[in-house]
Coordinates of C-alpha atoms in Angstrom, one line a residue:
X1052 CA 195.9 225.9 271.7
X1053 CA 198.7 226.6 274.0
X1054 CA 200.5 223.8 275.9
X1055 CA 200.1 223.5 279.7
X1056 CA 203.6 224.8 281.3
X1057 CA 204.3 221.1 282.9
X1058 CA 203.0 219.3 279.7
X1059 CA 204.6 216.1 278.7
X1060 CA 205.7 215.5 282.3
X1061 CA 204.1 212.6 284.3
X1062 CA 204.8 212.4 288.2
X1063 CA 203.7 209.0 290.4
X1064 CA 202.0 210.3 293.3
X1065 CA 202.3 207.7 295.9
X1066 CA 202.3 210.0 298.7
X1067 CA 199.3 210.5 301.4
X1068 CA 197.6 213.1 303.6
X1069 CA 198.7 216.9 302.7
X1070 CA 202.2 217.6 301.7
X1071 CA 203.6 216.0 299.3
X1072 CA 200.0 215.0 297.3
X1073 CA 199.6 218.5 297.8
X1074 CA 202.8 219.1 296.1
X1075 CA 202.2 216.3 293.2
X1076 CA 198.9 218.6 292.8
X1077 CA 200.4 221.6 292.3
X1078 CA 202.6 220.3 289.2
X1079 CA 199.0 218.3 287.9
X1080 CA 197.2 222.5 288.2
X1081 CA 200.0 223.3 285.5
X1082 CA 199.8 220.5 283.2
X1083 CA 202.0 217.3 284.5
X1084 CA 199.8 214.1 284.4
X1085 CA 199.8 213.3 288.1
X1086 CA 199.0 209.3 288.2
X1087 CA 198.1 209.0 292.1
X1088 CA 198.4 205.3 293.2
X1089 CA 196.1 204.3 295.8
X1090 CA 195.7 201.2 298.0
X1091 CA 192.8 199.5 296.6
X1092 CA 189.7 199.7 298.9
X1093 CA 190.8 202.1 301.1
X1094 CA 193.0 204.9 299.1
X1095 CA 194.6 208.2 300.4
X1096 CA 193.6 208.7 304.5
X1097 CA 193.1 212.6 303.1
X1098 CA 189.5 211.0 301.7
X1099 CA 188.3 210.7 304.9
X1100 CA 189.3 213.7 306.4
X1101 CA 187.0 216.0 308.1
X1102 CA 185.4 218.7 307.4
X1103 CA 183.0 215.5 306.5
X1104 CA 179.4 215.8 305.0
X1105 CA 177.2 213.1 305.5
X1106 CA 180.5 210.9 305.9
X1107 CA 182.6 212.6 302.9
X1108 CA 185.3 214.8 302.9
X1109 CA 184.7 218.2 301.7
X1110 CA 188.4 218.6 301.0
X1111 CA 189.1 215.7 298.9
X1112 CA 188.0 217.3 296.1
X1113 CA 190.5 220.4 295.9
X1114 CA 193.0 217.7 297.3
X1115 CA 192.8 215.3 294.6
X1116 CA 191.9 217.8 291.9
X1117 CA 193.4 216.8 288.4
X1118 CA 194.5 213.8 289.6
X1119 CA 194.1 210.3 287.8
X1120 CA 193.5 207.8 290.5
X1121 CA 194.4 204.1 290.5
X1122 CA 195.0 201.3 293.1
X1123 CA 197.9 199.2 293.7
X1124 CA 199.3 197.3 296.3
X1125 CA 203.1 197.2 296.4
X1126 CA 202.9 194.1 299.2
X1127 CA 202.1 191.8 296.3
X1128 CA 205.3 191.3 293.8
X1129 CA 203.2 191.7 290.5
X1130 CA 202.1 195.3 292.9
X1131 CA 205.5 196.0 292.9
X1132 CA 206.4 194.7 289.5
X1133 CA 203.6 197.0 287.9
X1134 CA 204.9 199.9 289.6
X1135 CA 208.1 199.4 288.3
X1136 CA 206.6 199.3 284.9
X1137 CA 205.1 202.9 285.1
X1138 CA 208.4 204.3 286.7
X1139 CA 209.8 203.4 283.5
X1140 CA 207.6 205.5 282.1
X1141 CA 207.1 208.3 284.4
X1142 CA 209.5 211.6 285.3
X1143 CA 209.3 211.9 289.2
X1144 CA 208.2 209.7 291.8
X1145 CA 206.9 211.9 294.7
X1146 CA 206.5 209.7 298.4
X1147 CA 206.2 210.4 301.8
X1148 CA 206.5 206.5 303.7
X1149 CA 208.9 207.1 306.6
X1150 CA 212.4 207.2 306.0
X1151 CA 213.6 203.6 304.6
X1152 CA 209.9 202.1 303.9
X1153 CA 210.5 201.6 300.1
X1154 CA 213.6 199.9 300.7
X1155 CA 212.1 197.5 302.9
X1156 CA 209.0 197.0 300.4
X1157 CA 211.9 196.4 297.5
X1158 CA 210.9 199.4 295.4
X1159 CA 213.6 201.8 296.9
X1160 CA 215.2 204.4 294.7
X1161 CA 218.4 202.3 294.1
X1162 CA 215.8 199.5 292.7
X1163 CA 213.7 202.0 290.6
X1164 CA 216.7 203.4 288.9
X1165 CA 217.3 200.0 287.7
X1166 CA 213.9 200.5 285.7
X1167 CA 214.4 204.2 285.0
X1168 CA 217.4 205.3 285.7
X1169 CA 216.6 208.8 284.5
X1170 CA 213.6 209.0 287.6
X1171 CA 213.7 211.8 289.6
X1172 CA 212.3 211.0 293.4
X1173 CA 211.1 213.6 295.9
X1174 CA 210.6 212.2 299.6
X1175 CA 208.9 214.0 301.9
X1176 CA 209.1 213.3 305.6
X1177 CA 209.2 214.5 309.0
X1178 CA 212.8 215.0 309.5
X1179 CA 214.4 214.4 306.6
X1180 CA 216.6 211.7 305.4
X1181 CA 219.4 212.1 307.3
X1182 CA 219.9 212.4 310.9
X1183 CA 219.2 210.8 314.0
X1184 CA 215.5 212.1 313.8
X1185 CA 215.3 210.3 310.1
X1186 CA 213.4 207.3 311.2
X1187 CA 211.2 209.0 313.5
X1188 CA 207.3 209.5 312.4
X1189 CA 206.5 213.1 311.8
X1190 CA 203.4 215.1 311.5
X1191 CA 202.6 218.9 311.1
X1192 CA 202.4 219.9 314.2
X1193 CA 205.0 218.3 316.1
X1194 CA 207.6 219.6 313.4
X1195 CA 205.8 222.6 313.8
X1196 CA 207.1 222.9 317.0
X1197 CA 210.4 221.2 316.1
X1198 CA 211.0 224.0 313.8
X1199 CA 211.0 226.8 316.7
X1200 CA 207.5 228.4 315.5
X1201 CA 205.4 227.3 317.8
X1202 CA 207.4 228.5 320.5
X1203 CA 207.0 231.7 319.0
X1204 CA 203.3 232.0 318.8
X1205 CA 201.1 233.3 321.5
X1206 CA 201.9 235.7 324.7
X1207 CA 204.6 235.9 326.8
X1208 CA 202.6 235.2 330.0
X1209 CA 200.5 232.3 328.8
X1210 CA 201.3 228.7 327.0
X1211 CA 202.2 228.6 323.7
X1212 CA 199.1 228.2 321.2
X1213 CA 198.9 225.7 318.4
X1214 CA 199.5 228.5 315.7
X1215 CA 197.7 229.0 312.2
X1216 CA 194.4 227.2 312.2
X1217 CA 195.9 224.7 309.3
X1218 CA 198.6 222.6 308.8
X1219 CA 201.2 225.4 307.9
X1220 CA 204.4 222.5 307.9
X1221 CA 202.5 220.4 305.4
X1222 CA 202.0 223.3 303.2
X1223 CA 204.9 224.7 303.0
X1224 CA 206.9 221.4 302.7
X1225 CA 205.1 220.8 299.2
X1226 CA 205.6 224.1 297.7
X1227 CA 210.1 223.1 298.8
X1228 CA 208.8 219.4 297.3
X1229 CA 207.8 221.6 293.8
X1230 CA 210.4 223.7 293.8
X1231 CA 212.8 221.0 294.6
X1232 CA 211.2 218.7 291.8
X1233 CA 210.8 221.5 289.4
X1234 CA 215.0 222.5 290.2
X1235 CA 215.6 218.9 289.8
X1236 CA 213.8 218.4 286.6
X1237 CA 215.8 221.3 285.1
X1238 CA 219.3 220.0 285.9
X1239 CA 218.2 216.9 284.2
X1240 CA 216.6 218.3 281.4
X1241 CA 218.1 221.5 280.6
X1242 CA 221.5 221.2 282.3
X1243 CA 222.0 217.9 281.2
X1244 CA 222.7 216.6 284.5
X1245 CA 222.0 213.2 286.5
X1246 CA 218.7 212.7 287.6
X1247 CA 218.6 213.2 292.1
X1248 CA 216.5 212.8 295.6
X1249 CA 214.9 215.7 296.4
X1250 CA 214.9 215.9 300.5
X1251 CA 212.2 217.5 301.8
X1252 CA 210.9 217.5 305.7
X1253 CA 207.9 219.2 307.4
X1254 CA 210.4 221.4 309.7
X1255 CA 213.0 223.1 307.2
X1256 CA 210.8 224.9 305.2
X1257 CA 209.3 226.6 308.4
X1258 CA 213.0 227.0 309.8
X1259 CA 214.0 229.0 306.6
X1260 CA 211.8 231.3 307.6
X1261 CA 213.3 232.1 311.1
X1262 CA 216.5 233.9 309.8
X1263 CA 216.1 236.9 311.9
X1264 CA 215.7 234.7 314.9
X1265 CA 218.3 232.8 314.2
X1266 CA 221.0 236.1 313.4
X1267 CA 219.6 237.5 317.0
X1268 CA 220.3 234.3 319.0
X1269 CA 223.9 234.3 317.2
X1270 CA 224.9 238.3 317.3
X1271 CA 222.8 239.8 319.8
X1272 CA 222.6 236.6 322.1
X1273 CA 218.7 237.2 322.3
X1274 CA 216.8 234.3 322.2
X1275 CA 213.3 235.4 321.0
X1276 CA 210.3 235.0 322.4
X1277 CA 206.2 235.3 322.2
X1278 CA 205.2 238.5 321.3
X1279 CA 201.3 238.5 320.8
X1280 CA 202.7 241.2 317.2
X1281 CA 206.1 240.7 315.3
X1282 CA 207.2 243.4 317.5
X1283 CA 211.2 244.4 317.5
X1284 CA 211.1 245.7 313.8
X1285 CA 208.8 247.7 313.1
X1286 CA 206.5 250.4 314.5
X1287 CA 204.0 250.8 314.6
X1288 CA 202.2 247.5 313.7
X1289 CA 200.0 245.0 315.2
X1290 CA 195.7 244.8 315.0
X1291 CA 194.0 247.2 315.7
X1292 CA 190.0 247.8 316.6
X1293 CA 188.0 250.5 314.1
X1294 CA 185.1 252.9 315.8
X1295 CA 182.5 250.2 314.2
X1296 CA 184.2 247.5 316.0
X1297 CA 186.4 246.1 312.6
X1298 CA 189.6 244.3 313.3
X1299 CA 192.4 245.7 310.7
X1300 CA 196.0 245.2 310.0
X1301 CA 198.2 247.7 310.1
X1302 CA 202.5 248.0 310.0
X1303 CA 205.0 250.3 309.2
X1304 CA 208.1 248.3 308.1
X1305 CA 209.9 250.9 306.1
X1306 CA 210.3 254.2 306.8
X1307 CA 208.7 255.7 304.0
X1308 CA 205.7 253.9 305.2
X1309 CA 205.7 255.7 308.4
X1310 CA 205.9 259.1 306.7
X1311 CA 202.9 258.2 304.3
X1312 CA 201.3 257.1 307.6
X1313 CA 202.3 261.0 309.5
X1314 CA 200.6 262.2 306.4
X1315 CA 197.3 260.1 306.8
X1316 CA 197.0 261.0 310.1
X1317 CA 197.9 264.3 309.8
X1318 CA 200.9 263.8 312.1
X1319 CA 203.8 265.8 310.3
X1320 CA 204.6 266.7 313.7
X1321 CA 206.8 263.5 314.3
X1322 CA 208.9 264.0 311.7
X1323 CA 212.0 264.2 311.9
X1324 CA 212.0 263.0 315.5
X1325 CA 210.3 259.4 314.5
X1326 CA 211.2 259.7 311.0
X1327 CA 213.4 256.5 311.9
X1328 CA 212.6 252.7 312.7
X1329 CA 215.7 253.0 315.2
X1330 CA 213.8 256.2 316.8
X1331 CA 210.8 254.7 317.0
X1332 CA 211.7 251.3 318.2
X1333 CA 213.6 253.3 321.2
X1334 CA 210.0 254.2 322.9
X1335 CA 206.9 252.6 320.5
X1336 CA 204.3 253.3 323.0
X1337 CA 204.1 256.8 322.6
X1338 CA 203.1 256.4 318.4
X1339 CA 201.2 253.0 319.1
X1340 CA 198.6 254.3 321.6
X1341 CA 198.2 257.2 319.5
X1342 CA 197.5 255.4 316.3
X1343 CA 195.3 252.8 318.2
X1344 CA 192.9 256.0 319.3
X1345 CA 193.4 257.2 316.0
X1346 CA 191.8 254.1 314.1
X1347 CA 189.7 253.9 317.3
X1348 CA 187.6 257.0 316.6
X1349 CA 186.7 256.2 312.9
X1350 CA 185.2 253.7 310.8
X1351 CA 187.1 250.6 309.1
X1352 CA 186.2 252.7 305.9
X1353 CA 187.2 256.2 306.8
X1354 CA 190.7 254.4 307.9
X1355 CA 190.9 252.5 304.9
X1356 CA 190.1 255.5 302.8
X1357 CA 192.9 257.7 304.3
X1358 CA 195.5 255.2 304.2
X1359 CA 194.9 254.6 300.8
X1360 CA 195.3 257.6 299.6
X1361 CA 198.6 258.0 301.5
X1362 CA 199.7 254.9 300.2
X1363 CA 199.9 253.3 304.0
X1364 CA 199.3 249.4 303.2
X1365 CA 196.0 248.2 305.7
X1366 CA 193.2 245.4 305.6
X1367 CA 190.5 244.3 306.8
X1368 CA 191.0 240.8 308.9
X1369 CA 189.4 239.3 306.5
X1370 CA 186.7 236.2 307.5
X1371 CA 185.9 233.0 304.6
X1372 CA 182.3 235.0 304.2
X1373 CA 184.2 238.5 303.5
X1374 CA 186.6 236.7 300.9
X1375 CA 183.5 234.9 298.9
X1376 CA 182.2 238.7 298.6
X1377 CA 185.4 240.2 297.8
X1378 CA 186.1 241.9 294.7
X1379 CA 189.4 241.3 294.2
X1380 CA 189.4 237.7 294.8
X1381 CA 186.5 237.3 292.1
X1382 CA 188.8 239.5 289.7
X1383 CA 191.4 237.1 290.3
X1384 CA 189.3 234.2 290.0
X1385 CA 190.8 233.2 292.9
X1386 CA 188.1 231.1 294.1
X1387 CA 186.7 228.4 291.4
X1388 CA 183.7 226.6 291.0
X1389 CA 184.2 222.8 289.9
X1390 CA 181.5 220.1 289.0
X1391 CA 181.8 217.4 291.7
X1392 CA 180.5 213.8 291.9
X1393 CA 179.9 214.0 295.4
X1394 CA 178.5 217.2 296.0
X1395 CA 177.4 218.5 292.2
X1396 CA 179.6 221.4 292.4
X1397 CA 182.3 222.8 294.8
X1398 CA 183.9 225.9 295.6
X1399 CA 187.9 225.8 295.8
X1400 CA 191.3 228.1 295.6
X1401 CA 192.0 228.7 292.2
X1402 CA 195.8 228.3 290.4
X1403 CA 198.5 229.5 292.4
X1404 CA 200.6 231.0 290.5
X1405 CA 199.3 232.9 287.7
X1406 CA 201.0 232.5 284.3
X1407 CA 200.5 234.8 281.2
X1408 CA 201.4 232.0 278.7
X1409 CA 201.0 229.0 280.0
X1410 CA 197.9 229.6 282.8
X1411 CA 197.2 226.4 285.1
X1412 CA 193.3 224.7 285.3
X1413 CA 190.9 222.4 286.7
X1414 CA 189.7 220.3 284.9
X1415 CA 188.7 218.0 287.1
X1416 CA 187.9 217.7 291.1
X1417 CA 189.5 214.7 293.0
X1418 CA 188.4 211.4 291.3
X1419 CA 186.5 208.2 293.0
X1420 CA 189.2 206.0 294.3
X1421 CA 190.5 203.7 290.7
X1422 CA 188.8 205.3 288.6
X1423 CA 191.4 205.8 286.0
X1424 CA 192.6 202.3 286.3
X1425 CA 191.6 201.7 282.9
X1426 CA 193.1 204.7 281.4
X1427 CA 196.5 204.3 282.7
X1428 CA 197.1 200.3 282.9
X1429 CA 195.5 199.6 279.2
X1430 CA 197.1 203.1 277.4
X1431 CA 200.1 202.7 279.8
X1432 CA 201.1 199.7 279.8
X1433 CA 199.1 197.6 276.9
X1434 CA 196.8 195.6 279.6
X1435 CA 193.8 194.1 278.5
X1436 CA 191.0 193.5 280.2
X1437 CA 191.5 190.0 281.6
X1438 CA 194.7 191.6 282.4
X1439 CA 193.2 193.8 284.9
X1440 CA 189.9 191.2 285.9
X1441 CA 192.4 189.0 287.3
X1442 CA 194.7 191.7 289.3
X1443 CA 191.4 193.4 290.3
X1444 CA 190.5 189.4 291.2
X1445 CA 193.9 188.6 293.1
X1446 CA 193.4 192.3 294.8
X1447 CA 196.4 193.8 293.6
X1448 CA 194.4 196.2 292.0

């Protein structure tokens, strides 16, 4: 049997909401045993978030998936003294309490190094850990718009809109706070090197992503703006509406996309004029209303059919109904079907990304709050169970 690709790594998970657990979840998908410590009574707030049926989430489960889940209240000094205990035994620590809150609650890095000094610690906050934002609370879509995106998204003549219909910061901070984990476990572990923080906020990882904006502020002195497309580099491109009323995708960012395109449409006619970004970028209207009557006149699947045989990348906008029915995603088994206390089964993303050796799985959807609080304080630590009567008792646990 082959090993899991994390195997033999164990992450604390003290984290709530999206990012970071979803990051700690991530690294559980490929093998590390994520313990997630919860307070006891009430756990993560992600278990009551909606969508809701009949009072539970529905998104719990893919949240929490392969997840052991225990309770433990660092207010209490045996709390804090038991979490010590498992940081000695554990690789990575992965938090997102506002900047400072484990310092106040005693169990700050400098104090967990003292029982593991080999403990690798991934925050994840709003602004970072440095700054003068660093104490300030932070959410997805405040640093949303703290990062400059959500300036960009809408049209130029009306408000900005919120953006992607999910929390697109929180996301994209947890896959930095993996790769940031998974950099930092290899300098330790390979390299050799000293164990570190990993700093992650909600707003960099959406910032990173802004390069061109950033280079046309600085060179061209152009500070962008909304554009209901990316427009500005490429051409043509935007969504388009078929002859049976089907919205599709369609962009020519390189130049041998464009001539595919000519050929699709039978258009050789523009080459060498528009042959070009630079040319066509000079005056796009002429190409864009002709390939919006072009798409216009035929079906989503004489389009489709065309450009694929030209090799012109196109799609559907896909809805959540046309992705269950989807081939591809099936191939892929990119949409899994796990056993579920709460609802019998549940349909969730599958692992992301795919491995030939070592493939991730889910074993497991998100557990009832505790219920591996036997598992991990008795094999863990050696508790017995008066041990854990009497914390359970005293509410600690």
């Amino acid at each position: 049997m082959k090993r899991a690709a994390l195997e033999g790594v164990r992450v604390l998970d003290i984290a709530t909401v999206i990012a970071a657990p979803w990051a700690a979840g991530i690294m559980a998908d490929f093998g590390a045993e994520v313990i997630k410590i919860e307070m006891p009574g009430r756990g993560d707030t992600s278990r009551g978030m909606g969508p809701l049926k009949d009072g539970v989430s529905i998104r719990w489960p893919a949240l929490g998936r392969n997840k052991k889940s225990i309770t433990l209240d660092f207010h209490y000094e045996e709390g804090k003294k038991i979490f010590l205990e498992l940081v000695k035994k554990s690789d990575v620590v992965i938090e997102n309490f506002k900047t400072g809150t484990l310092d106040k609650w005693g169990i700050g890095v400098d104090v967990m190094r003292k029982a593991n000094p080999d403990i690798i610690v991934t925050h994840v906050t709003g602004y970072g850990q440095t700054g003068p934002n660093k104490n300030l609370a932070g959410l997805g879509m405040p640093l949303q718009a703290f990062s400059g995106m959500t300036y960009l998204c809408g049209y130029p003549d009306r408000p900005p809109v919120q953006g992607p219909p999910m929390p697109l910061a929180d996301y994209v901070a947890g896959l930095y706070a993996v790769i940031g984990t998974m950099m930092a476990l290899y300098h330790r572990d390979f390299l050799k090197g000293k164990p570190q923080e990993v700093d992650i906020s909600l707003y960099e990882g959406l910032f990173r992503m802004e390069e061109s904006f950033v280079a046309q502020l600085d060179i061209l002195g152009v500070n962008k703006e909304r554009t209901p497309v990316s427009s500005g580099a490429s051409c043509p491109i935007g969504i388009f509406k078929t002859g049976d009323n089907q919205w599709m995708t369609l962009v020519c960012s390189t130049n041998p996309v464009f001539d595919h395109l000519c050929d699709a449409m039978d258009r050789r006619d523009w080459l060498p004029k528009y042959a070009k970004a630079k040319d066509r970028l000079a005056d796009p209207t002429p190409i864009m209303d002709a390939v919006t009557r072009w798409i216009g006149e035929q079906t989503w699947e004489e389009v489709k059919a065309k450009c694929d045989k030209a090799g012109v990348p196109v799609c559907k906008v896909m809805s959540m109904k046309d992705i269950f029915e989807d081939p591809q995603y099936a191939a892929r088994n990119d949409i899994l079907e796990v056993p579920c206390e709460e609802f019998g089964t549940i349909k969730m993303p599958g692992i992301f990304p795919v491995l030939t050796e070592t493939p991730g799985e889910v074993k497991w959807a998100g557990p009832k709050l505790g219920s591996y609080n036997e598992e991990i304080y008795k094999n863990i630590l050696g508790m017995t169970d008066e041990d854990l009567a009497g914390l359970k008792e005293r509410k600690i646990i």
